[in-house]
Short mmCIF file of C-alpha atoms in Angstrom, two decimals:
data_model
loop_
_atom_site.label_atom_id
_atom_site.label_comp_id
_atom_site.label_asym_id
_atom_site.label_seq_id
_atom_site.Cartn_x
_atom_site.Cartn_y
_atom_site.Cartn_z
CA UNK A 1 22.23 3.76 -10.34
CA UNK A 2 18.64 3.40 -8.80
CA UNK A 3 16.08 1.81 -10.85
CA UNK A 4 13.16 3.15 -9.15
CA UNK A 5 11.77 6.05 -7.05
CA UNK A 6 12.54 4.66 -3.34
CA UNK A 7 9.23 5.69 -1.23
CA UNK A 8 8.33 5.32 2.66
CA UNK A 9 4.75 4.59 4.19
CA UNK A 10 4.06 6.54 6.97
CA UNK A 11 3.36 3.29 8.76
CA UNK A 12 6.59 3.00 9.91
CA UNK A 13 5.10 5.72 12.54
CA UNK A 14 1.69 4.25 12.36
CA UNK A 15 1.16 4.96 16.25
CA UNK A 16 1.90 8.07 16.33
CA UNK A 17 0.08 11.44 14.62
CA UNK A 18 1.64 12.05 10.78
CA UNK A 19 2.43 15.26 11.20
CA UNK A 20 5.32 13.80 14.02
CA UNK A 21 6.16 11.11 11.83
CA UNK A 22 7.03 12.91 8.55
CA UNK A 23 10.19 15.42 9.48
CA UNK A 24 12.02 12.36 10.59
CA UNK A 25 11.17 10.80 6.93
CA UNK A 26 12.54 13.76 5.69
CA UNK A 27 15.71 14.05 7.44
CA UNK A 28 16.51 10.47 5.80
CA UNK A 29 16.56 11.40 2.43
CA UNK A 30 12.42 9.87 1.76
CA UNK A 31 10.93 12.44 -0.74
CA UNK A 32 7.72 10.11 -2.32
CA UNK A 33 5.73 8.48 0.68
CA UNK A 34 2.76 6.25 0.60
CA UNK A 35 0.09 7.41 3.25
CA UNK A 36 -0.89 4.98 5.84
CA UNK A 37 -4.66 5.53 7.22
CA UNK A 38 -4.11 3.97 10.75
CA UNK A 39 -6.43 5.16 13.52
CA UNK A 40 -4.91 8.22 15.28
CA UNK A 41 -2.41 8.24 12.29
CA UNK A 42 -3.90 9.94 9.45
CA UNK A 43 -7.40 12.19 10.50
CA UNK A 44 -10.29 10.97 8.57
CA UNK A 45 -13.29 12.79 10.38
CA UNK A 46 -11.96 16.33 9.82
CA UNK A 47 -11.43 17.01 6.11
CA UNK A 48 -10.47 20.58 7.44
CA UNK A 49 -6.88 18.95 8.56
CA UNK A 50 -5.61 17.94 5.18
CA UNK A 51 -4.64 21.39 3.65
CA UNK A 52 -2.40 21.91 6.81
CA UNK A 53 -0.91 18.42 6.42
CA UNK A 54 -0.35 19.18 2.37
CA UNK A 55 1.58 22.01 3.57
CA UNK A 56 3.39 20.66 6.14
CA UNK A 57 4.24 18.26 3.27
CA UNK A 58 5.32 20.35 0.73
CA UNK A 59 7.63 22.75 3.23
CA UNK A 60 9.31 19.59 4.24
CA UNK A 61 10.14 18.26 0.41
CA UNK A 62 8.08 15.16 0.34
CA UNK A 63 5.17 14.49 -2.17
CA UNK A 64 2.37 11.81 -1.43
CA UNK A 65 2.30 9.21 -4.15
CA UNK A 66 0.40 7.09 -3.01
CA UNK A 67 -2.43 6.33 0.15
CA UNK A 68 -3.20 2.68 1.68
CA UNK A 69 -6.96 2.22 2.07
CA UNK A 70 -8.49 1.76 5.34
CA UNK A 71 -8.47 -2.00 6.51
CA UNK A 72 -9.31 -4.38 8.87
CA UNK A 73 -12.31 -6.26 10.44
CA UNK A 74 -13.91 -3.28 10.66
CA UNK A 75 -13.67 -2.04 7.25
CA UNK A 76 -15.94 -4.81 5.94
CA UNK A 77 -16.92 -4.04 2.22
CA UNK A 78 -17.04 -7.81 1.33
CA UNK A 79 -19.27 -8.81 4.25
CA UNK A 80 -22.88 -10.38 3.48
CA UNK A 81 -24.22 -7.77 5.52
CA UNK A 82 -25.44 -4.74 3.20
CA UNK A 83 -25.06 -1.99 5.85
CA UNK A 84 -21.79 -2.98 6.85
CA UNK A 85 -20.57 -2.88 3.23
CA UNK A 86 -22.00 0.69 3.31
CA UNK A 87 -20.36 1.90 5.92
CA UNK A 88 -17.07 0.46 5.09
CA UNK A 89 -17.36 2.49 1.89
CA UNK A 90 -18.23 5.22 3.44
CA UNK A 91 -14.80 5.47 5.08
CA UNK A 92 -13.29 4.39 1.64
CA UNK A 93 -14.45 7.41 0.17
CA UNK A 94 -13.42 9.79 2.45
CA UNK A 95 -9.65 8.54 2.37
CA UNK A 96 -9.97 9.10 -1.15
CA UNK A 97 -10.99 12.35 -0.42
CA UNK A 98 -8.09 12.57 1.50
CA UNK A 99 -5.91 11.48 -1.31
CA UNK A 100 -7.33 14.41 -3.54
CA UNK A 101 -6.77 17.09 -1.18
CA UNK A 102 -2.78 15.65 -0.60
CA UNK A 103 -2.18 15.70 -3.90
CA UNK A 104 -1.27 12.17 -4.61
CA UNK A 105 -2.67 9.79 -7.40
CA UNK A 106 -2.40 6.06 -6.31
CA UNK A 107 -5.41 4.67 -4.23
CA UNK A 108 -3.85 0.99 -2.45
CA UNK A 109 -6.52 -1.53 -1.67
CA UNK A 110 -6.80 -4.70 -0.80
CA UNK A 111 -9.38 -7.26 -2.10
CA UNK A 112 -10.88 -8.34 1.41
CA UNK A 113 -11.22 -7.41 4.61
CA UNK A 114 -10.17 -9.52 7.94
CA UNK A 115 -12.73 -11.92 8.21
CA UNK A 116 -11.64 -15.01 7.62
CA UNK A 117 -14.74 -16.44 7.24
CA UNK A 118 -14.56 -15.94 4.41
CA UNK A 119 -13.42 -19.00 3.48
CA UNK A 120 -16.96 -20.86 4.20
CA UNK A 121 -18.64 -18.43 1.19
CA UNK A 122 -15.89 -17.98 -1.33
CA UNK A 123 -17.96 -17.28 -3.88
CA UNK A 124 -20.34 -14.62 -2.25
CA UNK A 125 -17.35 -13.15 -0.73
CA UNK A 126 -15.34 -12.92 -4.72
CA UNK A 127 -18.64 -10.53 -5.65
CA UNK A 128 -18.79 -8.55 -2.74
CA UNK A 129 -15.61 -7.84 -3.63
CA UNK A 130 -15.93 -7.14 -7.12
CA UNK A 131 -19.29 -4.96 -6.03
CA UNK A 132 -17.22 -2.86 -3.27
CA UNK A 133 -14.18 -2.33 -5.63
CA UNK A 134 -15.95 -1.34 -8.52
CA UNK A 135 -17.79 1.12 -6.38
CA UNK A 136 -14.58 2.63 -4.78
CA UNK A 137 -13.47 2.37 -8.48
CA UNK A 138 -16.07 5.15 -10.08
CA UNK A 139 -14.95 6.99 -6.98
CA UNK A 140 -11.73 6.92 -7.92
CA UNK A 141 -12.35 8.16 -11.42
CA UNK A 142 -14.47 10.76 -10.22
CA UNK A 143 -11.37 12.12 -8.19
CA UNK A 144 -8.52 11.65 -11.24
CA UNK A 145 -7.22 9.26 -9.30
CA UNK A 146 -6.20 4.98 -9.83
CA UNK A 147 -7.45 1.82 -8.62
CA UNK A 148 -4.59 -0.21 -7.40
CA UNK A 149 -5.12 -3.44 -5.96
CA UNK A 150 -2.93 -5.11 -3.40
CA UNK A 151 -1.94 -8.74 -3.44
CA UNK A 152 -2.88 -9.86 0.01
CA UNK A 153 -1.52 -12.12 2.16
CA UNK A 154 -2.28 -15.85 1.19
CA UNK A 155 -4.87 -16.72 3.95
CA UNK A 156 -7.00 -13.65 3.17
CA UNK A 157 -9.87 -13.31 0.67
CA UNK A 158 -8.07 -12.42 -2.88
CA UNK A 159 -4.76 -14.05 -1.39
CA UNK A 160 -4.29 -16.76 -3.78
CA UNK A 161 -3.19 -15.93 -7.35
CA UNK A 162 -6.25 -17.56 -9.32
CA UNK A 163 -8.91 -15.36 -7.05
CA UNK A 164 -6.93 -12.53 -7.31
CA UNK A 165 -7.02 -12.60 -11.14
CA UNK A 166 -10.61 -13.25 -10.76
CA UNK A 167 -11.50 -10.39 -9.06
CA UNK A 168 -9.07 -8.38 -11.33
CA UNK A 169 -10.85 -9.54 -14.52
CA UNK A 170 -14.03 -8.30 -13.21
CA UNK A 171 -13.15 -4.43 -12.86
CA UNK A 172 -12.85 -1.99 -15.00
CA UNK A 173 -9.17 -2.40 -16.68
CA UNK A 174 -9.05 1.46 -17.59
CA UNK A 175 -7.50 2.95 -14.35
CA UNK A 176 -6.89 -0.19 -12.23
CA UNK A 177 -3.97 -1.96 -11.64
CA UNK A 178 -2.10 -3.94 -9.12
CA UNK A 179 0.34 -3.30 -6.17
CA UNK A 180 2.46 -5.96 -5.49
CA UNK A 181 3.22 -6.75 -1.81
CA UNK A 182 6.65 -8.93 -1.28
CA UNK A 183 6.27 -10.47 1.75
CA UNK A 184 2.53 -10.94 1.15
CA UNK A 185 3.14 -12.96 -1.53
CA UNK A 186 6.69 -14.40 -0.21
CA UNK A 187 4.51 -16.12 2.62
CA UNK A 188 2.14 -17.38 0.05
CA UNK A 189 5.24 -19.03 -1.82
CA UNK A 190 3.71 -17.13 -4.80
CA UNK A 191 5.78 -13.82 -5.24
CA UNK A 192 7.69 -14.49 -9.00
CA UNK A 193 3.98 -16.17 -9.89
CA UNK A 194 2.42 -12.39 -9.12
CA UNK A 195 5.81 -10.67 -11.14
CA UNK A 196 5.05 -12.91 -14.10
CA UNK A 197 1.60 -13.68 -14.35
CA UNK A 198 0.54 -9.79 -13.35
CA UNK A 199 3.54 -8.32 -14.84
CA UNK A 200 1.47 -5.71 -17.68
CA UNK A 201 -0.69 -5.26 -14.68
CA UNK A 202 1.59 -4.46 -11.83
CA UNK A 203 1.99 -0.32 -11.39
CA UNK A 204 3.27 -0.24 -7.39
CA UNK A 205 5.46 -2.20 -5.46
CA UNK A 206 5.23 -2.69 -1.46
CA UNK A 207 8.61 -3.78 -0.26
CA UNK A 208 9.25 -5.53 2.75
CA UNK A 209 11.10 -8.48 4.18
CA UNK A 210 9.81 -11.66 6.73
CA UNK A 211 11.05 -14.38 8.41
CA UNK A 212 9.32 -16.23 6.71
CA UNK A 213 6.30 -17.50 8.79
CA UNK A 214 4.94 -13.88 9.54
CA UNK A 215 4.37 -10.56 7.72
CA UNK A 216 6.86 -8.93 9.68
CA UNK A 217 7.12 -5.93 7.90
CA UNK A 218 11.18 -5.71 7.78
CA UNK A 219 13.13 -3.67 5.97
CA UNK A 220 14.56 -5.67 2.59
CA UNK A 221 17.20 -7.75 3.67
CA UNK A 222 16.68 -8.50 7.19
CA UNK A 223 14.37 -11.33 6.07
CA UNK A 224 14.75 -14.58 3.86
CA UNK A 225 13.43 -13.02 0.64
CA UNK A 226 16.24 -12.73 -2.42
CA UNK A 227 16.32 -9.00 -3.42
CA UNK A 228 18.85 -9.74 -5.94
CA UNK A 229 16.33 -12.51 -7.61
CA UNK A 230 13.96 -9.99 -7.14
CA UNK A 231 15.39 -6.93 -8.79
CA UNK A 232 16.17 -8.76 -11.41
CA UNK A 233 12.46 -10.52 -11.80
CA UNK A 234 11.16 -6.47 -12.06
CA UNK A 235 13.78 -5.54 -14.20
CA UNK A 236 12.84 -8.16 -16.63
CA UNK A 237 8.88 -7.41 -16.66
CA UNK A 238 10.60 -3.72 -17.10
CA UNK A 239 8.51 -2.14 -14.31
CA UNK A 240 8.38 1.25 -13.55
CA UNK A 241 6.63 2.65 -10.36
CA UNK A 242 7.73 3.28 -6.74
CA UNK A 243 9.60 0.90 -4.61
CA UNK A 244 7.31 1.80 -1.83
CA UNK A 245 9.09 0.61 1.69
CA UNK A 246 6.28 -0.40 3.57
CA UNK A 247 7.92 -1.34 7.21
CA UNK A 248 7.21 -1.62 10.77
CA UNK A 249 8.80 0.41 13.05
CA UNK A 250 9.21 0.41 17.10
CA UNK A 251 11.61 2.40 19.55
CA UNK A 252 13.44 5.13 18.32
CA UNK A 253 11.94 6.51 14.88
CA UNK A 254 15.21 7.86 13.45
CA UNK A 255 17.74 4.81 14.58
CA UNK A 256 15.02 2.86 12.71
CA UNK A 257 15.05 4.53 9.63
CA UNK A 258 18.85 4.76 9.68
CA UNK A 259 18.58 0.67 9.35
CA UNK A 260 16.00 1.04 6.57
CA UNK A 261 18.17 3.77 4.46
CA UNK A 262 20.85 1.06 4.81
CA UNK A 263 18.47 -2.09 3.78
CA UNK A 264 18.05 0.49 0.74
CA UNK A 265 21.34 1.25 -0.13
CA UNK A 266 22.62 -3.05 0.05
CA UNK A 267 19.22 -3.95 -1.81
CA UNK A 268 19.31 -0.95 -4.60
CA UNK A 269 22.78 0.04 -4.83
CA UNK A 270 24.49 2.75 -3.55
CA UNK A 271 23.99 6.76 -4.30
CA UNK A 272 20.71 7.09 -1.69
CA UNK A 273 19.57 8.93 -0.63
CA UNK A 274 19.76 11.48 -3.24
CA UNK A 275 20.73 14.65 -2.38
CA UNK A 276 17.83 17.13 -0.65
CA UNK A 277 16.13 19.43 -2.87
CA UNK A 278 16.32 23.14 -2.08
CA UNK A 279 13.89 24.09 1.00
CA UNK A 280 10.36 24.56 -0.80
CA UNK A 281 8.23 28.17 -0.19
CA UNK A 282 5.58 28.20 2.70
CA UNK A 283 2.56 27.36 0.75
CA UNK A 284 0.14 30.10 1.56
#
């Protein structure tokens, strides 16, 4: 018997538009998926878009649970550079809009950007990113929606376990809590640290596997990473979220997620997918 609601990001499909990415997710058996905001992906600039897509959504049986901020070098919200940090919350915002209007709840963000210079001004860099996050934060509250921050990977600002709790102690604990990303913190050697130390805390899991030198973004069980030691290290913390499969995907789209349904069904258990719900009314 699952333990969890199994979820897809649409970044398994990241190059491609959403709306030719999601009847494939449906066809395997996906019903909650986690919204990637890739470039060309998801369609930031024209709010307009989004009803369509929650329609498109709901005719096909899925249901948004969750959305993965923008991110990258050029979503910059912890550089020193005030106008930078402005615009990178300007696109912050608007995929929150965008989580609104798709009617999911969970906003996924990591602590940092990038730049891994980081490094050279820890501590300006730690209150940037308090600043930013509290900021997308009251945005998030203003929309009904949560704060969930992601454990990054161990090289990035936030990536090691004592700045990450540093930055976590500094928000507002009403409506924030923490996503925790396997391989991310695999790679950092760090990943039953996270369960334990974050474990009242911890409201979303990102699974994926690596070979242990990259974040490779494989499906669970094609990678070095002990599901079994981890099932068992969220069973005892008794969460209770998504298992959110957040996995790279290249070549055919449906032989790919034909290898991730299986990851699912040796790493869960057996009896997935469940069976389809009855084909949901046009939304007019």
């Amino acid at each position: 018997m699952l333990r969890w609601e199994v979820g897809l990001s649409t970044g398994i499909g990241y190059r491609h538009p959403i709306d030719d990415v999601l009847p494939s997710v449906s066809r395997a058996g996906f019903r909650a998926i986690e919204v990637s905001t890739a470039p060309r992906h998801l369609d930031l600039e024209h709010p307009e878009c989004w009803a369509e897509l929650r329609r498109s959504l709901t005719t096909l049986g899925l249901h948004v649970a969750s959305l993965h901020a923008p991110f990258g070098h050029d979503v910059a919200f912890t550089s020193p550079d005030a106008s930078l940090r402005e615009h990178a919350l300007v696109r912050l915002t608007r995929a929150a809009d965008a989580l609104q209007a798709l009617g999911g709840a969970l906003y996924v963000i990591h602590p940092g950007d990038e730049d891994q210079r980081w490094i050279w001004e820890r501590e300006k860099r730690l209150g940037f990113s308090v600043e930013s996050l509290t900021k997308v934060w009251a945005c998030c509250q203003e929309r009904g929606l949560k704060l969930v921050v992601e454990t990054p990977l161990p090289h990035l600002l936030g990536g090691q376990p004592e700045d990450f709790a540093w930055i976590l102690e500094r928000l507002p604990s009403s409506g924030t809590s923490v996503c925790l990303d396997t391989s991310h913190t695999s790679l950092g050697r760090s990943l039953y640290e996270y369960i334990d130390r974050f474990a009242d805390r911890i409201r979303h899991i990102q699974a994926s596997d690596n070979r242990g030198v990259t974040d490779d973004h494989l499906p669970p069980g094609d990678g070095v990473i002990d599901w079994d030691s981890v099932v068992a290290a969220l069973e005892r913390i008794r969460y209770e979220g998504f298992f959110m499969l957040e996995v790279a995907g290249d070549g055919d789209l449906g032989e790919h997620l034909e290898r991730v349904v299986a990851s699912v069904r040796r790493t869960l258990g057996c009896g997935w997918p469940p069976a389809p719900p009855p084909p949901a009314a046009a939304v007019r």
